[in-house]
mmCIF file of C-alpha atoms in Angstrom:
data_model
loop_
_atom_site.group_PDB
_atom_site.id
_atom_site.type_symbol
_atom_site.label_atom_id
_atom_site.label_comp_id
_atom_site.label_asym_id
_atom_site.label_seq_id
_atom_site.Cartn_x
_atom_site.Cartn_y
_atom_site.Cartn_z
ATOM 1 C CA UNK F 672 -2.360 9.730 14.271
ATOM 2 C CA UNK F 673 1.207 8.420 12.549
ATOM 3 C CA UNK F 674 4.083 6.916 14.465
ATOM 4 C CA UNK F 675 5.988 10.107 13.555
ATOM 5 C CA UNK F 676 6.823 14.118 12.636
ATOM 6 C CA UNK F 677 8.053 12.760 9.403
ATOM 7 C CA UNK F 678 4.973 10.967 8.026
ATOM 8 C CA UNK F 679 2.852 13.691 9.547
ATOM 9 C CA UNK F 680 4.537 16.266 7.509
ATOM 10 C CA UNK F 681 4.076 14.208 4.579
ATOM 11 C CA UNK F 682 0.034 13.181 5.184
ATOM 12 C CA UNK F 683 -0.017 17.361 5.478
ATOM 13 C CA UNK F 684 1.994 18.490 2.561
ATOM 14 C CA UNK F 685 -0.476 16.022 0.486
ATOM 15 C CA UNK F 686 -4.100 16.678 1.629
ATOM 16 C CA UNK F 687 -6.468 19.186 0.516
ATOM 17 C CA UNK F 688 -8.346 20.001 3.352
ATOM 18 C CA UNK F 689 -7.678 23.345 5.344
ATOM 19 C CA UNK F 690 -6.698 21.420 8.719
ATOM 20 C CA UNK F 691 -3.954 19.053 9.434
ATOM 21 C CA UNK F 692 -4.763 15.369 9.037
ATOM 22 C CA UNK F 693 -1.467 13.757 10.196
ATOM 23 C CA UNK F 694 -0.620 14.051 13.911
ATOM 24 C CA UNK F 695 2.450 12.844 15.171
ATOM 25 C CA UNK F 696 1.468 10.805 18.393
ATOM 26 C CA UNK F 697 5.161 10.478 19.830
ATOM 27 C CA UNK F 698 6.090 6.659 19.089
ATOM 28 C CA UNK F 699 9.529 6.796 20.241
ATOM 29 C CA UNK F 700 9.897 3.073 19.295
ATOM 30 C CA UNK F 701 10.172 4.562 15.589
ATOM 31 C CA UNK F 702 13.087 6.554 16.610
ATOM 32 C CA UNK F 703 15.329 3.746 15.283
ATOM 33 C CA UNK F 704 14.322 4.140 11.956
ATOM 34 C CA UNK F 705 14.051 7.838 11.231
ATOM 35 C CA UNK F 706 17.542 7.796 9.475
ATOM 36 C CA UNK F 707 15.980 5.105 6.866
ATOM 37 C CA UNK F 708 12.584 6.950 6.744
ATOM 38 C CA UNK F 709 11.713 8.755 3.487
ATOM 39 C CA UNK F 710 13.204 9.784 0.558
ATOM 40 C CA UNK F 711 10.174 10.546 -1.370
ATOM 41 C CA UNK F 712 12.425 11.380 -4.497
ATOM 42 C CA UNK F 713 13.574 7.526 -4.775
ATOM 43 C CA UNK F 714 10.350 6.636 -4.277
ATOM 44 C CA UNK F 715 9.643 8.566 -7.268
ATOM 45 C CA UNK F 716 11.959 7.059 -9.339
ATOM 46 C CA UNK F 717 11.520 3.751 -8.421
ATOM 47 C CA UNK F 718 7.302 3.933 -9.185
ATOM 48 C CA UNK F 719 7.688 5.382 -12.328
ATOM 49 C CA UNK F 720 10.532 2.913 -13.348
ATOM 50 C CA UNK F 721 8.119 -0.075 -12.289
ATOM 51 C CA UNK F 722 4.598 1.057 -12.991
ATOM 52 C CA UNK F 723 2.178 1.810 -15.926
ATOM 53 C CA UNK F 724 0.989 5.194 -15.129
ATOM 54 C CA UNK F 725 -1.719 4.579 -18.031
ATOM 55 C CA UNK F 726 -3.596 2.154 -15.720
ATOM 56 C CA UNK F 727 -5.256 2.416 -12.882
ATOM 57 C CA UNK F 728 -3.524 1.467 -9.562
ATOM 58 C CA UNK F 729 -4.767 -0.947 -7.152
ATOM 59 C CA UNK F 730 -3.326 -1.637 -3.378
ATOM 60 C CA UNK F 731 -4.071 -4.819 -1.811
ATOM 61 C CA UNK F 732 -3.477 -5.187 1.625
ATOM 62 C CA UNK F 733 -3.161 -9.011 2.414
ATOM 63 C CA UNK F 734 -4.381 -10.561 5.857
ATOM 64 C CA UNK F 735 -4.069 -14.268 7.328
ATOM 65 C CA UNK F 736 -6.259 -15.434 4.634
ATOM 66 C CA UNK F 737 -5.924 -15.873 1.312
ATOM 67 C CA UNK F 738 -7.523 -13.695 -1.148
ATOM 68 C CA UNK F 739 -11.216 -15.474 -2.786
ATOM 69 C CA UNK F 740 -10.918 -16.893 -6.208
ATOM 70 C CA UNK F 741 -12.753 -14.548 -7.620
ATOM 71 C CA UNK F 742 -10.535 -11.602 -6.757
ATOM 72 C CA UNK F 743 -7.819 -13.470 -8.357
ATOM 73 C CA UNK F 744 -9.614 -14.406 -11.681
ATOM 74 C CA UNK F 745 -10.344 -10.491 -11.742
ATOM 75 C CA UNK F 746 -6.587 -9.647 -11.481
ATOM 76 C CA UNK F 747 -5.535 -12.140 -13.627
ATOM 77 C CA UNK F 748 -8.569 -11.013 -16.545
ATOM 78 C CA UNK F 749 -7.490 -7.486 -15.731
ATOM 79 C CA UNK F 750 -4.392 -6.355 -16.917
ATOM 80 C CA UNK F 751 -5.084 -2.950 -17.577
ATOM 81 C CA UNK F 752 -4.782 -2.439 -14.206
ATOM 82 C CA UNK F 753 -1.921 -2.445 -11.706
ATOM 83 C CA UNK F 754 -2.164 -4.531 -8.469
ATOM 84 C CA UNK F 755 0.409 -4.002 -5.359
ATOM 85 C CA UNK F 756 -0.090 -6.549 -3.095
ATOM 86 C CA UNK F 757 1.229 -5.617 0.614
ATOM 87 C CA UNK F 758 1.089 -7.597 3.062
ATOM 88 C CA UNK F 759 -0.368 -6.029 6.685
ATOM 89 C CA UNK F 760 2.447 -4.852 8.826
ATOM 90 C CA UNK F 761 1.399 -7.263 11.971
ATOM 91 C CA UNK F 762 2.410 -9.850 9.753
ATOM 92 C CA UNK F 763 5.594 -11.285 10.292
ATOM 93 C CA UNK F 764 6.151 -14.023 7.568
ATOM 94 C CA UNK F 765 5.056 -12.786 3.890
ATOM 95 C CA UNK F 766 6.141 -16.436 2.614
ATOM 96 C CA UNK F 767 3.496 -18.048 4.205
ATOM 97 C CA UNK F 768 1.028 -15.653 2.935
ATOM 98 C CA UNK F 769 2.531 -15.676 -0.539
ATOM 99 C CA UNK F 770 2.719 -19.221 -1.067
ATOM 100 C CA UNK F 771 -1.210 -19.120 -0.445
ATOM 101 C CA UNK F 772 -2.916 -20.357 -3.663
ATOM 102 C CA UNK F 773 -5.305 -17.598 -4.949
ATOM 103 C CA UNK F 774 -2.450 -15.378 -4.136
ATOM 104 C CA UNK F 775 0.173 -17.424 -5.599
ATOM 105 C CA UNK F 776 -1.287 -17.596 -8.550
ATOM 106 C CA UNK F 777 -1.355 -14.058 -9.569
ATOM 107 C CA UNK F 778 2.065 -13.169 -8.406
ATOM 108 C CA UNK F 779 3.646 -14.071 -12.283
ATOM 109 C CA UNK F 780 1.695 -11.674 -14.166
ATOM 110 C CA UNK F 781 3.678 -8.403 -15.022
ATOM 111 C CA UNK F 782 1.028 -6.290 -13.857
ATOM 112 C CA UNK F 783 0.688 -7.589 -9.872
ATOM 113 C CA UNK F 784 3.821 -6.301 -8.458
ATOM 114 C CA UNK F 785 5.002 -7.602 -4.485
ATOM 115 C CA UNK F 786 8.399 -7.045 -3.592
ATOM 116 C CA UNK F 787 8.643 -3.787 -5.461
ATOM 117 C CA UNK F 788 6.868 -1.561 -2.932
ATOM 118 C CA UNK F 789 7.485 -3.400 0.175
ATOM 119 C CA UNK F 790 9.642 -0.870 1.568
ATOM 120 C CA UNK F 791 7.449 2.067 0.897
ATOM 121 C CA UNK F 792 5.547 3.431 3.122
ATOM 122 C CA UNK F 793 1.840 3.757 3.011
ATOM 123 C CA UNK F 794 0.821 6.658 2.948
ATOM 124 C CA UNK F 795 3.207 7.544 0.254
ATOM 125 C CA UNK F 796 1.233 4.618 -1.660
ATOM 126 C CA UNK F 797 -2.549 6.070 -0.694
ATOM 127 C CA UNK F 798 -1.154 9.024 -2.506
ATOM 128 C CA UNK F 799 -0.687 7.283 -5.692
ATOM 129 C CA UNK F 800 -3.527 4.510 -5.894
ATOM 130 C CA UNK F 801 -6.754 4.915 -7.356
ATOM 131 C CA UNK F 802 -8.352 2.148 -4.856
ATOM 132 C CA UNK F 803 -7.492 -0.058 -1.717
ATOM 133 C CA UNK F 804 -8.742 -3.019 -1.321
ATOM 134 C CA UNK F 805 -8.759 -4.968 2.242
ATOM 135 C CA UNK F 806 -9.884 -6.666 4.944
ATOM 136 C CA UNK F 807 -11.486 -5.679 7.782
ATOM 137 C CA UNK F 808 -8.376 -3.020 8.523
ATOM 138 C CA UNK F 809 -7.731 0.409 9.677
ATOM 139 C CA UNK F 810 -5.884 0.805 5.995
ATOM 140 C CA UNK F 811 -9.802 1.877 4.584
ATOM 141 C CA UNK F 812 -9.714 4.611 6.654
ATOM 142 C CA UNK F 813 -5.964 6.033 6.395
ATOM 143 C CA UNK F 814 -6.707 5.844 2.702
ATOM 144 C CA UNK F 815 -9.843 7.952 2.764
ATOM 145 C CA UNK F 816 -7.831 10.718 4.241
ATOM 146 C CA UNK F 817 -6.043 10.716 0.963
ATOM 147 C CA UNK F 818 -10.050 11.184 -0.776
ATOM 148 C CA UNK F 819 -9.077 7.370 -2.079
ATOM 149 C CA UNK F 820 -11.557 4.668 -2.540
ATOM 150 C CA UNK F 821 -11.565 1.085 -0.458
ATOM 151 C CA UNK F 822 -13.092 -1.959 -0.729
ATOM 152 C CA UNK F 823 -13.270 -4.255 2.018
ATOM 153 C CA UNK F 824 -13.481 -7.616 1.765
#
């Protein structure tokens, strides 16, 4: 289920299976925004303005916590790949998570990008990573509708 028609139509016009994926549950609260919603051609132009289609692409959706030490050694070693970090939607202060250490430090290498793809929505994102990588979230599943593979944390 999505919030709207919109996103449904776009989960649809994207998946490869011979039944519809994306159901529009009837969220009027997203009503509001419909007018802002998608224009999937920006979006275009603004990814392939920003990223490296040579490497791999990596989502990150950030929780409460910060992100283990490990996981930012990795991103920091690894430049040959891309990183978005998003923060979860229930989340209403990215500063706080941001200014975590682990975090922090990975957010000045050229190949972790933030505030680029805040804006976008998701499932236009599941589209274009190669992996997700998480928490405990419902974002593992969303992206295996797009045949992606998660990791959760």
């Amino acid at each position: 289920m999505v919030w709207d028609q919109v996103q449904a139509n776009y989960i649809n016009s994207t998946n490869n299976n011979n039944f519809p994926i994306g159901i529009d549950d009837g969220n009027s609260f997203l009503e509001i925004f419909k007018n802002d919603m998608i224009d999937l051609t920006e979006y275009d132009i603004q990814w392939e303005s920003i990223i490296n289609n040579n490497n791999k692409t990596v989502l990150l959706i950030l929780q409460r916590e910060d992100i283990p030490g490990w996981l930012s050694d990795f991103i920091i070693l690894n430049d040959n790949i891309n990183w978005i970090l998003r923060t979860h939607p229930g989340l209403n202060n990215d500063n706080y998570i941001l200014n975590m250490p682990n975090i922090s430090s990975i957010l000045t290498h050229n190949h972790v990008f933030c505030n680029e793809f805040k804006n976008f929505i998701l499932f236009y994102l599941y589209k274009k990573i190669n992996c997700l990588v998480a928490w405990k979230s419902t974002t593992i599943i969303e992206a295996s509708l797009f045949n992606k593979k998660s990791i959760m944390l």
